[in-house]
Amino acid sequence: MSFTWWRYPTRRFAVDGLAFSVSSRARGDGLHSALSMQGVAQAADHTPSLGPESVRNHLLRVTLPDGRLLEVELGYMGLWTTGIVARVNGVLVYESHKGRVPIYPEKYQSTAVQHSSFGEIVKAGQSAQGTHSGVFARHNRLPFAIDVATGLLFYVIAKMTDLQTAALVGVVVGFGLVAFQRITKIDVTGGLALFGILMLCISAGLAVWLNDEEWIKLRGTITGLIAASFFIIDGARGGPYIGKGLARYMPYSDIHAGRFAIVMGVIGLFMAALNYGAAKLLTTDNWLFYKTFVDNFIVIGLVLLAMRYARTKPTV
């Protein structure tokens, strides 16, 4: 089962004294919706994140006790919310947004339709005898899960002890993961083991050198600036190492490694600046929450936005 990224407001209404609710949530594989009557699930629908199917509205149907047909149409009412329209035998009985019909945001429709869904990408990668898409499907889930797990570990240890201890434990766990990968040949670092070792060494040195809570909070900014510099330098050379390594883990086979490395470097600079602002403006507890539960999701959003640029090959 895929991870739920966002839960939209539940829409509730009644028909002939019967209570209905419609829930919707965004997951890694697309938008999911469900219709319940009197608290009992009756119908569900799903559309993928990308591809022609992604822009259609959901249609949820249930037969009422008297034999009439209730149809609920669910779709986007904007970028951050969904809405419904309910009809009984074609007659309107409820609107979540008066006078409005749900529809996928027009300015994003062409982008969504032109790209294949994740499932289609995986199939294409398999049929193409191991393109980058297939590699992404097999390997990217474990590194991402480990990133999330190590972030949670840092959060728990920091709450139980202090930032210095959490930083040192994070470094030890990082080296342990790299050693595990070298012994088992199971990819847990996302294809950049040597680069990861280098950054761990830098991180370890900073954790020992910057033996102060405020400076520990800025460690992410310092390592971010260093990593971003490596990315941009690699990208300027065409992305032969870092750009190429990361491109393997994206769900597209036409990513230009050089451009991808440069755009990731720019994102690194931006995230370093955000961390600096968070470290200076937020309390330690609030910064810790930001670093654990917000930072990675901002990066994911920026990478998705930047992918269009990374996929555009330079004119020869």
C-alpha positions as a printed Julia matrix, in Angstrom:
316×3 Matrix{Float64}:
   0.0    0.0     0.0
   1.43   3.38   -0.99
   2.1    6.23    1.44
  -0.62   8.86    1.99
   0.8   12.31    1.27
  -2.32  14.41    1.87
  -5.86  13.94    3.17
  -8.49  16.27    1.74
 -11.52  17.42    3.76
 -14.23  14.77    4.11
 -17.49  15.83    2.43
 -20.69  14.91    4.33
 -24.31  15.14    3.21
 -27.64  13.41    3.74
 -30.25  11.93    1.42
 -33.66  10.92    2.81
 -32.23  10.8     6.32
 -29.27   8.61    5.31
 -25.83   9.98    6.19
 -23.17   9.89    3.47
 -19.49  10.82    3.56
 -16.91  11.05    0.81
 -13.21  10.93    1.66
 -10.29  11.56   -0.67
  -6.53  11.37   -0.22
  -3.42  11.74   -2.34
  -1.05   8.77   -2.28
   2.17   7.96   -4.05
   0.22   6.21   -6.81
  -2.46   8.87   -7.3
  -5.78  10.13   -5.93
  -8.04   7.74   -3.97
 -11.67   8.33   -2.98
 -14.32   6.39   -1.07
 -18.06   6.75   -0.5
 -19.69   5.57    2.75
 -23.38   5.28    3.7
 -24.23   5.23    7.4
 -20.52   4.68    8.09
 -20.28   1.62    5.82
 -18.04   1.75    2.72
 -20.03   1.48   -0.51
 -17.81   2.5    -3.41
 -14.25   3.6    -4.21
 -12.35   5.06   -7.16
  -8.74   5.81   -8.02
  -6.87   7.83  -10.64
  -3.08   7.76  -11.2
  -0.79  10.71  -10.5
   0.01  11.21  -14.19
  -1.31  10.13  -17.56
  -4.63  10.59  -19.41
  -6.62   8.98  -16.58
  -5.25  11.37  -13.97
  -7.42  14.31  -15.03
 -10.83  12.62  -14.95
 -13.25  13.06  -12.05
 -14.05  10.14   -9.76
 -17.51   8.59  -10.02
 -18.89   6.83   -6.94
 -22.22   4.99   -7.19
 -24.51   3.3    -4.68
 -28.11   2.05   -4.91
 -30.37   3.53   -2.24
 -32.73   1.3    -0.23
 -35.67   2.42   -2.41
 -33.84   1.41   -5.59
 -32.79   4.86   -6.8
 -29.2    5.44   -7.92
 -26.97   7.88   -6.06
 -23.99   9.11   -8.09
 -21.26  11.23   -6.53
 -18.77  13.03   -8.75
 -15.52  13.98   -7.03
 -12.67  16.06   -8.41
 -10.34  18.96   -7.76
 -11.68  22.38   -6.82
  -8.18  23.83   -6.96
  -4.65  22.68   -6.33
  -5.15  21.94   -2.62
  -8.73  20.75   -2.23
 -11.37  18.45   -3.71
 -15.13  18.83   -3.99
 -18.17  16.76   -4.86
 -21.5   16.94   -6.65
 -24.15  14.36   -5.7
 -27.15  13.36   -7.85
 -30.01  10.91   -7.31
 -31.31   9.53  -10.6
 -29.66  12.5   -12.3
 -31.23  15.13  -10.02
 -28.8   17.34   -8.08
 -29.09  16.85   -4.3
 -25.81  18.24   -2.95
 -22.88  20.46   -3.95
 -19.82  20.97   -1.73
 -19.08  24.21   -3.62
 -22.28  25.98   -4.63
 -22.58  26.51   -8.37
 -19.23  24.87   -9.13
 -18.41  21.55  -10.76
 -15.17  19.75   -9.81
 -12.55  19.75  -12.55
  -8.81  19.11  -12.75
  -6.98  22.5   -12.79
  -6.84  23.51  -16.44
  -3.3   24.91  -16.33
  -1.95  21.53  -15.17
  -4.0   19.29  -17.44
  -1.64  19.23  -20.43
   1.38  18.45  -18.23
  -0.42  15.6   -16.47
  -1.81  14.07  -19.68
   1.49  14.2   -21.57
   3.34  12.18  -18.93
   2.82   8.49  -18.31
   1.55   7.29  -14.95
   4.02   5.69  -12.57
   2.66   2.23  -13.32
   3.0    2.81  -17.05
   6.56   4.03  -16.52
   7.44   0.81  -14.7
   5.92  -1.32  -17.46
   7.74   0.69  -20.11
  11.01   0.24  -18.25
  10.48  -3.53  -18.06
   9.56  -3.87  -21.73
  12.55  -1.78  -22.78
  14.93  -4.33  -21.23
  15.93  -2.28  -18.23
  15.67   1.41  -18.98
  16.15   3.98  -16.2
  12.43   3.78  -15.4
  12.65   0.11  -14.5
  15.7    0.73  -12.33
  13.81   3.45  -10.49
  10.88   1.15   -9.74
  13.08  -1.58   -8.3
  15.55   0.46   -6.27
  14.2    3.85   -5.27
  11.7    2.77   -2.64
  14.24   1.34   -0.19
  16.6    4.37   -0.18
  13.62   6.69    0.29
  12.24   4.58    3.15
  15.67   4.57    4.82
  15.93   8.36    4.44
  12.6    8.74    6.23
  13.57   6.22    8.93
  16.93   7.88    9.66
  15.2   11.26    9.83
  12.76   9.91   12.39
  15.65   8.37   14.33
  17.4   11.75   14.46
  14.16  13.34   15.7
  13.59  10.78   18.47
  17.2   10.84   19.72
  17.31  14.63   19.66
  14.1   14.79   21.71
  15.42  12.22   24.21
  18.96  13.61   24.5
  20.34  16.59   22.53
  21.26  17.67   19.02
  24.95  16.8    19.42
  24.17  13.18   20.32
  21.6   12.9    17.54
  24.1   14.26   15.0
  26.78  11.76   16.01
  24.33   8.84   16.01
  23.18   9.9    12.53
  26.76   9.8    11.28
  27.33   6.33   12.81
  24.1    5.03   11.26
  25.12   6.53    7.91
  28.48   4.77    7.9
  26.7    1.59    8.97
  24.35   1.81    6.0
  27.25   2.33    3.6
  29.08  -0.67    5.09
  25.89  -2.74    4.85
  25.58  -1.82    1.18
  29.16  -2.79    0.38
  28.76  -6.17    2.12
  25.29  -7.15    0.88
  25.29  -5.27   -2.46
  21.79  -4.05   -1.57
  21.42  -0.41   -2.65
  20.38   1.67    0.37
  22.04   4.99   -0.54
  20.32   5.81   -3.83
  23.3    5.11   -6.06
  25.73   7.66   -4.62
  27.66   5.6    -2.07
  31.05   7.3    -2.5
  29.51  10.76   -2.51
  27.53   9.77    0.58
  30.71   8.66    2.36
  32.37  11.99    1.57
  29.41  13.95    2.93
  29.27  11.73    6.03
  32.92  12.47    6.75
  32.24  16.2     6.42
  29.13  15.84    8.57
  31.04  13.91   11.24
  33.76  16.54   11.37
  31.2   19.31   11.71
  29.3   17.42   14.42
  32.47  17.2    16.52
  33.82  20.64   15.67
  30.55  22.54   16.04
  29.86  21.34   19.58
  27.1   23.84   20.14
  23.34  23.46   19.66
  22.95  26.57   17.51
  25.84  25.55   15.27
  24.51  21.98   15.02
  21.3   23.46   13.61
  23.39  25.22   10.96
  25.25  22.02   10.05
  22.59  21.26    7.42
  23.19  24.65    5.82
  26.96  24.12    5.69
  26.78  20.58    4.3
  24.02  21.7     1.94
  26.22  24.43    0.48
  29.11  21.99    0.08
  26.92  19.33   -1.56
  25.27  21.92   -3.83
  28.72  23.03   -5.0
  29.61  19.45   -5.92
  26.34  19.1    -7.82
  26.8   22.32   -9.78
  30.43  21.52  -10.63
  29.43  18.04  -11.78
  26.57  19.52  -13.8
  28.87  22.0   -15.51
  30.92  19.01  -16.69
  27.84  17.28  -18.07
  26.9   15.32  -14.94
  29.23  12.33  -15.47
  29.07  11.2   -11.85
  26.5   12.74   -9.52
  24.03  13.74  -12.23
  24.22  10.35  -13.92
  23.93   8.5   -10.62
  20.81  10.39   -9.57
  19.2   10.23  -13.02
  19.07   6.45  -12.72
  16.59   6.84   -9.88
  14.12   9.1   -11.64
  11.05   7.68  -13.45
  12.17   8.97  -16.86
  14.76   7.74  -19.31
  15.37  11.08  -21.08
  16.88  13.1   -18.21
  19.95  15.11  -19.17
  22.46  14.31  -16.42
  24.23  17.68  -16.59
  21.1   19.75  -16.33
  19.75  17.5   -13.62
  22.89  17.93  -11.51
  22.77  21.72  -11.92
  19.11  21.98  -10.99
  19.69  19.73   -7.96
  22.56  22.01   -6.96
  20.28  25.04   -7.17
  17.69  23.22   -5.06
  20.46  22.42   -2.57
  21.35  26.11   -2.3
  17.7   27.0    -1.77
  17.24  24.34    0.92
  20.45  25.48    2.65
  19.02  28.99    2.77
  15.71  27.68    4.15
  17.53  25.73    6.84
  19.49  28.84    7.8
  16.27  30.8     8.15
  14.62  28.02   10.15
  17.66  27.67   12.43
  17.74  31.39   13.16
  14.02  32.11   13.42
  12.58  28.93   15.0
  13.05  27.4    18.41
  15.1   24.2    18.58
  11.95  22.05   18.87
  10.28  23.77   15.92
  13.47  23.54   13.85
  13.7   19.83   14.66
  10.11  19.34   13.48
  10.86  21.27   10.27
  14.02  19.27    9.6
  12.3   15.92   10.15
   8.8   16.36    8.74
   8.9   19.3     6.32
  12.34  19.53    4.72
  12.21  16.34    2.63
   8.75  17.04    1.27
   9.78  20.51    0.11
  12.7   18.89   -1.72
  10.37  16.37   -3.38
   8.08  19.16   -4.57
  10.98  21.2    -5.95
  12.42  18.19   -7.78
   9.05  17.5    -9.42
   8.82  21.12  -10.54
  12.39  21.09  -11.85
  12.05  17.79  -13.7
  10.72  19.47  -16.84
  13.91  21.49  -17.13
  16.08  18.46  -16.37
  14.36  16.44  -19.1
  14.93  19.07  -21.8
  18.11  18.22  -23.62
  20.25  21.09  -24.88
  20.14  21.94  -28.55
  23.14  20.59  -30.43
